[in-house]
Amino acid sequence: MAAELAFGRTGSQRLNNIEAELYELAIRLGEGRVAATGALAVETGAHTGRSAADKFIVRDDETADAVWWDANAAITPAQFDLLLADFRAHAGTRELFVQDLEAGADPAHAVPVRLYLERAWHALFIKYLLRAPSAKNGRTRTRTPQALTIVNLPSFRADPARHGVRSETVIACDFTRRIVLIGGTSYAGETKKAVFTFLNYVLPQAGVMAMHCSANVGKAGDAAVFFGLSGTGKTTLSNDPERTLVGDDEHGWSEDGIFNFEGGCYAKTINLSPTAEPLIYKATNTWASILENVVLDPATREPDFDDDSLTPNARSAYPLRYIDNASETGRAGHPRNIVMLSADAFGVMPPIAKLTPSQAMYHFLSGYTAKVAGTEKGLGDEPVATFSTCFGAPFMPRHPSVYGNLLRHLIATHNVDCWLVNTGWTGGKYGIGERMPIKVTRALLNAALGGALARAPMRRDPTFGFEVPLTLDGIDSTLLTPRDTWPDRGAYDAQAAALAHMFRENFKTFEADVDADVRAAQPTAPTTA
């Protein structure tokens, strides 16, 4: 497949450069600057995040009934063929960096990936974020398709009239031929998420749950999975000095346990702190880490992690080996705990709640968090509820029920405890209350993962129906009952009712595809305490 899809001029490809070479080439070619820490600082221009509206999937005989077209835009095979031909022609005028890598730490389910990249720093990025190919000797036969090819040409400009796309930026996925074309954007996350999208398409066919989550494991082998959208804290909370980090963003769950899809981390850096996030801070400030859209002091070239003038979505990319307690194998057993993270800016959700399997499926399909002013253009002063099914809707090509039912089966089979954690606001909504202290969140998580919280006395939340601990040593019990933290209890009741309504309205999309017990897990109009 790779030879058949070769791109670029003969003799103009740099094949599988090592990290030091790619770092050196990126500087030599003027793609970035060396920070005082030795990191490589790059800027991506107009695109500082993913272009979700510019992603398309080829609709053909194989994908017509497999892809959830309500949430995924389609192009025809003929339109993709034209794009492919134009990508080939454009690549013929460029020097390309070629990397042969792999997605998946479990050899039984690993997917080989060949990448043709226009930028040296993109090659370094993906060399960090994917994995070196598995050794051939003793390797279990891969049960998933044998190759994915990705072509990333930031200088390519799509023609909407010619190619049937939305703009000059394009991410075009042909799952049948296993090719992804990326053009018109320098944001490195597009390549990473293109691989994840493909895995979300192929792995469920092999009975493997693909998850947008971080994961870690305790000394007793007690693995934990953390689902959450950007900004909810899954990278921060999974980087726990007392537990081994399996990975920070993408994992699979097979009959043998969980495994990391990646070999590196892609962490948000806005307000990055050496005290709150020591492991991430140290890795970010290590030689050859990539600082994407991080502002450098013009005189000292020290990174300024508090400056969001380029974007609030500034990030760092680095290999997992830069984390002191990272897993060498990227694998762990079946999780004992699943944590679903939500940054509730309405101040309604408790800091932690225990979920039944039915409630876990409900909240997984809902994928709730809330955005606040400053996180995205166009947001006003009020929080905005965000529901991203499976905590990663842009990367889920199949119907959410496929992933929800698979997760529910795995939870039941392995008797997993499920928790909903609010890393958002307490004492009122955003602008009135305060952000949940990270020390409180970590203490509650430690109690949950250690088993103490499962034995704690609980109350049933009158709106959402889940169980909430009444007390925990070292935690102000008032924080555990959000209504008690609000100066105006009536205002809390009104906000809880409004959020419950948002949940119910959002879930109408899924009601016909879930069992009655999951529908019954929906929140109700609250009653005053």
XYZ file of C-alpha atoms in Angstrom:
529
model
C 0.000 0.000 0.000
C 2.755 2.490 0.953
C 4.763 1.957 -2.242
C 1.634 2.190 -4.332
C 0.807 5.573 -2.794
C 4.306 7.091 -2.951
C 4.361 10.891 -2.996
C 6.933 13.522 -3.895
C 9.784 13.705 -6.370
C 12.276 10.877 -6.673
C 15.159 11.574 -4.324
C 13.279 14.326 -2.484
C 12.080 12.254 0.462
C 13.739 12.076 3.861
C 12.862 8.648 5.233
C 12.503 7.967 8.954
C 14.841 10.655 10.273
C 15.610 10.315 13.959
C 14.377 12.925 16.419
C 17.651 14.872 16.652
C 17.809 15.169 12.863
C 14.229 16.427 12.638
C 14.857 18.976 15.407
C 17.948 20.205 13.562
C 16.177 20.300 10.188
C 13.231 22.258 11.589
C 15.616 24.956 12.809
C 17.687 24.942 9.620
C 14.576 25.277 7.454
C 13.255 28.191 9.519
C 10.211 26.310 10.806
C 10.765 27.286 14.436
C 13.040 28.764 17.083
C 15.021 27.265 19.935
C 13.584 28.240 23.320
C 15.827 28.871 26.320
C 14.832 25.451 27.621
C 15.995 23.729 24.431
C 12.424 23.151 23.281
C 11.424 23.813 19.665
C 8.959 26.727 19.487
C 6.676 26.810 16.438
C 3.656 28.856 15.379
C 0.804 27.553 13.238
C -0.603 30.823 11.904
C -4.327 31.140 11.321
C -5.113 27.592 12.479
C -4.423 27.194 16.199
C -6.886 24.323 16.617
C -8.658 21.661 14.619
C -10.821 22.613 11.620
C -13.685 20.257 12.442
C -15.993 21.721 9.799
C -13.433 20.937 7.077
C -13.271 17.191 7.751
C -14.948 14.841 5.253
C -15.363 11.074 4.929
C -15.755 9.310 1.602
C -19.220 7.822 1.323
C -19.003 4.548 -0.630
C -20.433 1.035 -0.485
C -18.386 0.144 2.603
C -19.049 3.281 4.639
C -22.618 4.114 3.576
C -24.211 2.102 6.390
C -21.275 2.145 8.817
C -20.656 5.891 9.324
C -22.923 8.133 11.414
C -23.681 10.674 8.711
C -25.735 12.882 11.026
C -22.426 14.030 12.525
C -19.958 13.448 9.666
C -19.764 15.288 6.341
C -19.513 13.206 3.167
C -17.665 13.520 -0.124
C -17.888 11.182 -3.098
C -15.168 8.787 -4.237
C -14.779 10.907 -7.390
C -14.203 14.071 -5.343
C -11.608 12.269 -3.246
C -9.879 10.937 -6.387
C -9.556 14.494 -7.675
C -8.160 15.664 -4.345
C -5.719 12.766 -4.315
C -4.489 13.597 -7.818
C -4.016 17.247 -6.875
C -2.213 16.304 -3.653
C 0.131 14.132 -5.711
C 0.857 16.972 -8.105
C 1.476 19.412 -5.259
C 3.684 16.933 -3.390
C 5.794 16.565 -6.529
C 7.085 20.101 -6.005
C 8.011 19.584 -2.355
C 10.603 17.806 -0.255
C 8.736 15.451 2.052
C 9.516 13.875 5.389
C 8.355 10.258 5.503
C 7.751 8.395 8.756
C 6.786 4.730 9.175
C 5.162 4.395 12.588
C 2.458 2.483 14.386
C -0.695 3.257 16.371
C -1.314 0.959 19.322
C 0.892 -0.503 22.066
C -0.847 -3.885 21.802
C 0.706 -5.721 18.821
C -2.503 -7.705 18.361
C -4.350 -4.526 17.418
C -1.624 -2.149 16.239
C -2.146 -0.324 12.934
C 0.898 0.598 10.821
C 0.883 4.204 9.600
C 2.969 5.745 6.804
C 3.055 9.537 6.829
C 4.173 11.951 4.099
C 4.760 15.326 5.737
C 5.773 18.700 4.364
C 7.225 20.056 7.612
C 10.132 18.642 9.593
C 8.515 19.657 12.869
C 5.329 17.804 11.907
C 7.468 14.695 11.423
C 9.039 15.232 14.860
C 5.593 15.772 16.386
C 4.094 12.586 14.999
C 7.248 10.615 15.816
C 6.555 11.572 19.431
C 2.800 11.015 19.299
C 2.768 7.638 17.520
C 4.943 4.620 18.284
C 7.975 2.922 16.776
C 6.985 -0.175 14.743
C 6.752 -3.393 16.744
C 9.557 -5.913 16.458
C 8.661 -8.551 13.858
C 9.907 -11.480 15.902
C 7.188 -12.871 18.128
C 4.639 -10.298 17.020
C 1.006 -11.366 17.174
C -0.747 -11.145 13.836
C -2.544 -7.817 13.529
C -6.313 -8.250 13.468
C -7.007 -4.810 12.014
C -6.308 -3.446 8.496
C -2.641 -3.456 7.611
C -1.871 0.159 6.749
C -3.053 3.742 6.991
C -1.466 6.417 4.793
C -1.582 10.094 5.777
C -0.439 12.963 3.550
C -0.116 16.354 5.283
C 0.688 19.347 3.045
C 0.017 22.667 4.840
C 0.813 24.643 1.661
C -1.886 22.840 -0.345
C -5.042 24.857 -0.897
C -8.270 23.039 -1.688
C -10.723 24.517 -4.203
C -14.311 24.181 -2.904
C -15.758 24.414 -6.423
C -13.381 21.769 -7.760
C -13.137 19.411 -4.796
C -16.591 19.695 -3.227
C -15.260 20.847 0.151
C -16.003 23.852 2.368
C -12.827 25.956 2.194
C -9.137 25.923 1.290
C -8.550 23.743 4.347
C -9.378 20.069 4.027
C -9.139 16.830 5.995
C -10.407 14.091 3.685
C -10.674 10.490 4.933
C -11.098 7.472 2.677
C -11.597 4.610 5.130
C -11.974 1.985 2.409
C -8.585 2.752 0.863
C -7.170 3.818 4.238
C -5.901 7.218 3.114
C -6.187 10.606 4.836
C -5.335 13.885 3.060
C -4.681 17.019 5.155
C -4.125 20.407 3.529
C -4.293 24.116 4.283
C -3.513 23.946 8.010
C -0.296 23.774 10.047
C -1.970 22.703 13.293
C -0.230 19.433 14.203
C -3.211 18.030 16.070
C -4.965 17.312 12.752
C -2.536 14.459 12.014
C -2.868 12.975 15.486
C -6.664 13.071 15.404
C -6.826 11.692 11.849
C -5.178 8.522 13.154
C -7.575 8.414 16.106
C -10.597 8.824 13.830
C -9.439 5.890 11.720
C -8.939 3.737 14.824
C -12.451 4.624 15.987
C -13.700 3.263 12.675
C -11.764 -0.020 12.475
C -11.260 -1.176 16.077
C -14.912 -1.734 17.078
C -15.047 -4.326 14.286
C -12.407 -6.252 16.258
C -14.302 -5.848 19.536
C -11.915 -3.170 20.792
C -13.228 -0.034 22.488
C -11.419 3.069 21.210
C -11.449 5.768 23.891
C -10.672 9.489 24.043
C -9.193 9.231 27.512
C -6.090 9.259 29.635
C -5.093 6.294 31.790
C -2.843 5.409 34.685
C -2.228 2.430 36.943
C -1.463 2.072 40.660
C 1.174 -0.038 42.320
C -1.368 -2.810 42.865
C -2.122 -2.997 39.148
C -5.366 -1.040 39.559
C -5.801 0.731 36.239
C -8.005 3.812 35.847
C -9.394 5.516 32.742
C -10.185 9.255 32.562
C -12.667 10.444 29.932
C -12.955 14.173 29.346
C -13.097 16.936 26.764
C -10.354 19.516 26.351
C -9.942 21.648 29.452
C -11.527 19.213 31.908
C -8.214 18.027 33.356
C -7.707 14.509 32.010
C -4.038 15.112 31.203
C -3.385 16.899 34.498
C -5.189 14.375 36.698
C -3.759 11.275 35.049
C -0.233 12.631 35.605
C -0.131 11.509 39.217
C 3.329 11.048 40.827
C 1.924 8.132 42.846
C 0.666 6.213 39.797
C 2.228 5.082 36.515
C 1.049 7.019 33.469
C -0.158 4.728 30.677
C -1.056 7.604 28.367
C -2.696 11.023 28.277
C -5.249 11.015 25.444
C -6.105 7.914 23.388
C -6.462 4.263 24.402
C -7.993 0.986 23.388
C -9.715 -1.557 25.627
C -9.489 -5.133 24.374
C -10.035 -8.566 25.854
C -6.522 -8.296 27.348
C -6.877 -4.866 29.020
C -6.143 -1.268 28.059
C -3.373 -0.035 25.780
C -2.124 3.361 24.682
C -2.512 4.234 21.006
C 0.322 6.748 21.261
C 3.918 7.114 22.366
C 3.795 10.714 23.539
C 1.731 13.510 25.032
C 0.082 16.648 23.632
C -0.644 18.836 26.638
C -2.283 22.229 26.998
C 0.180 24.760 28.385
C -1.878 27.851 29.223
C -1.135 28.694 32.890
C 1.091 25.608 33.137
C 2.506 25.518 36.656
C 5.466 23.628 38.139
C 3.537 23.249 41.404
C 0.116 22.157 40.088
C 1.437 20.092 37.152
C 5.086 19.226 37.919
C 5.400 16.238 35.582
C 3.949 18.054 32.559
C 5.940 21.210 33.345
C 9.214 19.289 33.485
C 8.504 17.393 30.247
C 7.444 20.561 28.428
C 10.716 22.251 29.392
C 12.922 19.379 28.227
C 15.180 19.524 25.167
C 13.392 19.008 21.812
C 9.883 19.151 23.254
C 7.665 21.025 20.809
C 6.033 24.247 21.982
C 3.106 24.892 19.657
C 1.922 28.521 19.751
C 3.612 29.162 23.094
C 4.827 32.765 23.444
C 8.554 33.228 24.088
C 10.007 36.189 25.940
C 11.664 38.251 23.165
C 14.813 38.863 25.195
C 15.350 35.591 27.090
C 13.327 33.146 24.952
C 11.873 31.697 28.127
C 8.381 30.280 27.503
C 5.579 32.420 28.922
C 2.823 29.923 29.682
C 0.490 32.647 30.984
C 0.461 34.570 27.688
C -2.472 33.485 25.503
C -2.019 36.171 22.845
C -1.409 33.529 20.151
C -4.171 31.209 21.381
C -5.630 29.776 24.607
C -4.973 26.397 22.931
C -1.172 26.600 23.219
C 0.318 23.119 23.625
C 3.452 21.094 24.103
C 4.305 17.746 22.534
C 6.890 15.345 23.908
C 7.612 11.608 24.093
C 6.285 9.633 27.046
C 9.830 8.921 28.195
C 10.000 12.589 29.288
C 7.499 11.698 32.053
C 9.416 10.151 34.947
C 6.736 7.618 35.874
C 5.420 6.745 32.416
C 4.759 3.124 31.509
C 7.412 1.511 29.330
C 4.897 -0.831 27.710
C 1.890 1.495 27.271
C -0.329 -1.329 28.511
C -2.255 -2.241 31.671
C -4.939 -4.648 32.804
C -8.672 -4.081 32.775
C -9.555 -0.834 34.584
C -11.035 -0.995 38.055
C -12.298 2.582 37.808
C -13.634 4.822 35.041
C -13.679 8.569 35.684
C -15.758 10.913 33.516
C -14.573 14.509 33.833
C -16.742 17.571 33.387
C -15.812 21.227 33.893
C -19.300 22.341 34.940
C -19.217 26.141 34.669
C -22.813 26.331 35.954
C -21.724 25.223 39.450
C -24.431 22.534 39.663
C -22.524 19.235 39.573
C -20.950 17.819 42.764
C -17.162 17.391 42.841
C -17.612 13.620 42.541
C -20.502 11.190 42.121
C -20.781 7.413 41.786
C -22.571 6.154 38.672
C -24.511 2.977 38.008
C -23.701 1.226 34.686
C -26.837 2.756 33.150
C -25.882 6.230 34.373
C -22.345 5.706 33.084
C -23.649 4.967 29.593
C -25.963 7.979 29.792
C -23.162 10.367 30.745
C -20.764 8.777 28.257
C -23.220 9.347 25.433
C -23.914 12.875 26.712
C -20.241 13.894 27.037
C -21.020 17.073 28.989
C -18.784 19.986 29.881
C -19.235 23.762 29.736
C -17.187 26.436 28.003
C -16.579 29.901 29.386
C -15.560 33.266 27.957
C -12.036 33.282 26.572
C -11.866 29.625 25.546
C -13.344 30.188 22.091
C -14.216 33.124 19.867
C -17.790 34.314 20.070
C -18.505 33.222 23.643
C -20.196 35.842 25.790
C -20.225 36.287 29.543
C -22.457 33.289 30.268
C -21.221 29.666 30.303
C -22.197 27.548 27.306
C -23.115 23.877 27.752
C -21.215 21.537 25.436
C -22.278 17.970 24.743
C -19.731 15.933 22.786
C -20.915 12.337 22.645
C -18.436 9.719 23.849
C -16.290 12.654 25.021
C -14.983 12.987 21.469
C -17.739 13.394 18.872
C -15.459 14.819 16.126
C -13.436 11.589 16.153
C -16.307 9.086 16.256
C -17.285 8.032 12.732
C -19.726 5.325 13.851
C -23.022 5.854 15.657
C -22.438 6.684 19.353
C -24.480 3.642 20.406
C -21.726 1.416 18.955
C -19.216 2.834 21.427
C -21.730 3.183 24.265
C -22.877 -0.438 24.089
C -19.310 -1.697 23.860
C -18.310 0.353 26.901
C -21.356 -0.817 28.847
C -20.509 -4.460 28.072
C -16.913 -4.000 29.242
C -18.007 -2.224 32.443
C -20.379 -5.077 33.299
C -17.935 -7.828 32.336
C -15.107 -6.446 34.469
C -17.193 -4.988 37.331
C -15.790 -1.484 36.937
C -16.669 1.364 39.317
C -17.681 4.555 37.451
C -17.363 8.120 38.716
C -18.427 11.543 37.463
C -16.006 14.293 38.534
C -16.658 18.028 38.270
C -13.453 20.019 37.805
C -15.475 23.177 37.119
C -17.109 25.660 39.469
C -18.484 25.607 42.991
C -20.387 28.225 45.014
C -22.081 29.619 41.919
C -21.677 29.646 38.167
C -18.665 31.037 36.325
C -18.193 34.695 37.252
C -19.754 34.208 40.690
C -18.344 31.000 42.144
C -14.796 29.693 42.194
C -12.997 26.922 40.326
C -12.965 23.622 42.174
C -9.615 23.420 44.019
C -7.356 20.867 42.335
C -6.294 19.612 45.773
C -9.914 18.700 46.496
C -10.283 16.939 43.150
C -7.074 14.948 43.669
C -8.080 13.957 47.211
C -11.489 12.743 46.036
C -9.933 10.867 43.124
C -7.385 9.215 45.402
C -10.217 8.084 47.660
C -12.176 6.746 44.689
C -9.239 4.926 43.093
C -8.082 3.585 46.449
C -11.509 2.141 47.278
C -12.308 4.334 50.294
C -15.001 6.350 48.520
C -16.961 3.263 47.492
C -17.435 2.534 51.203
C -18.334 6.112 52.176
C -21.914 7.099 53.181
C -23.796 8.468 50.169
C -26.839 10.593 49.367
C -28.881 10.437 46.177
C -28.766 13.634 44.142
C -32.394 14.743 43.611
C -31.781 16.056 40.099
C -29.322 13.622 38.512
C -30.013 10.508 40.555
C -26.386 9.543 41.109
C -24.855 8.923 44.532
C -22.727 11.628 46.161
C -20.526 11.101 49.244
C -21.708 12.866 52.386
C -18.318 13.130 54.054
C -14.677 12.392 53.398
C -11.802 12.964 55.810
C -9.920 16.152 54.972
C -12.631 17.569 52.684
C -15.051 20.350 53.613
C -18.364 18.476 53.503
C -20.130 21.624 52.235
C -18.306 21.218 48.897
C -19.883 17.789 48.469
C -23.378 19.302 48.317
C -23.271 22.047 45.657
C -26.565 23.603 46.749
C -25.056 24.348 50.161
C -22.202 26.308 48.564
C -24.532 28.792 46.848
C -25.512 31.951 48.813
C -28.906 31.854 47.048
C -30.386 28.329 47.206
C -33.259 29.339 44.937
C -30.784 30.445 42.277
C -29.112 27.050 42.534
C -32.439 25.265 42.044
C -33.185 27.328 38.947
C -29.733 26.664 37.476
C -29.978 22.927 38.232
C -33.358 22.795 36.510
C -31.943 24.620 33.477
C -28.972 22.250 33.203
C -31.192 19.191 33.588
C -33.327 20.502 30.722
C -30.198 20.912 28.546
C -29.261 17.289 29.245
C -32.713 16.012 28.337
C -32.895 18.045 25.143
C -29.470 16.841 24.040
C -30.300 13.179 24.746
C -33.324 13.141 22.457
C -30.889 12.196 19.678
C -30.085 8.893 21.418
C -33.377 7.891 23.054
C -34.401 5.502 20.275
C -31.042 3.695 20.369
C -30.715 2.926 24.093
C -32.489 0.662 26.551
C -35.136 1.855 28.982
C -32.748 1.830 31.961
C -30.435 4.296 30.191
C -33.350 6.571 29.320
C -34.368 6.386 32.987
C -30.927 7.716 33.979
C -31.818 11.165 32.642
C -31.989 14.030 35.166
C -35.360 15.193 36.454
C -36.663 18.552 37.598
C -34.972 19.130 40.972
C -36.737 19.306 44.291
C -35.519 21.606 47.030
C -33.616 20.033 49.874
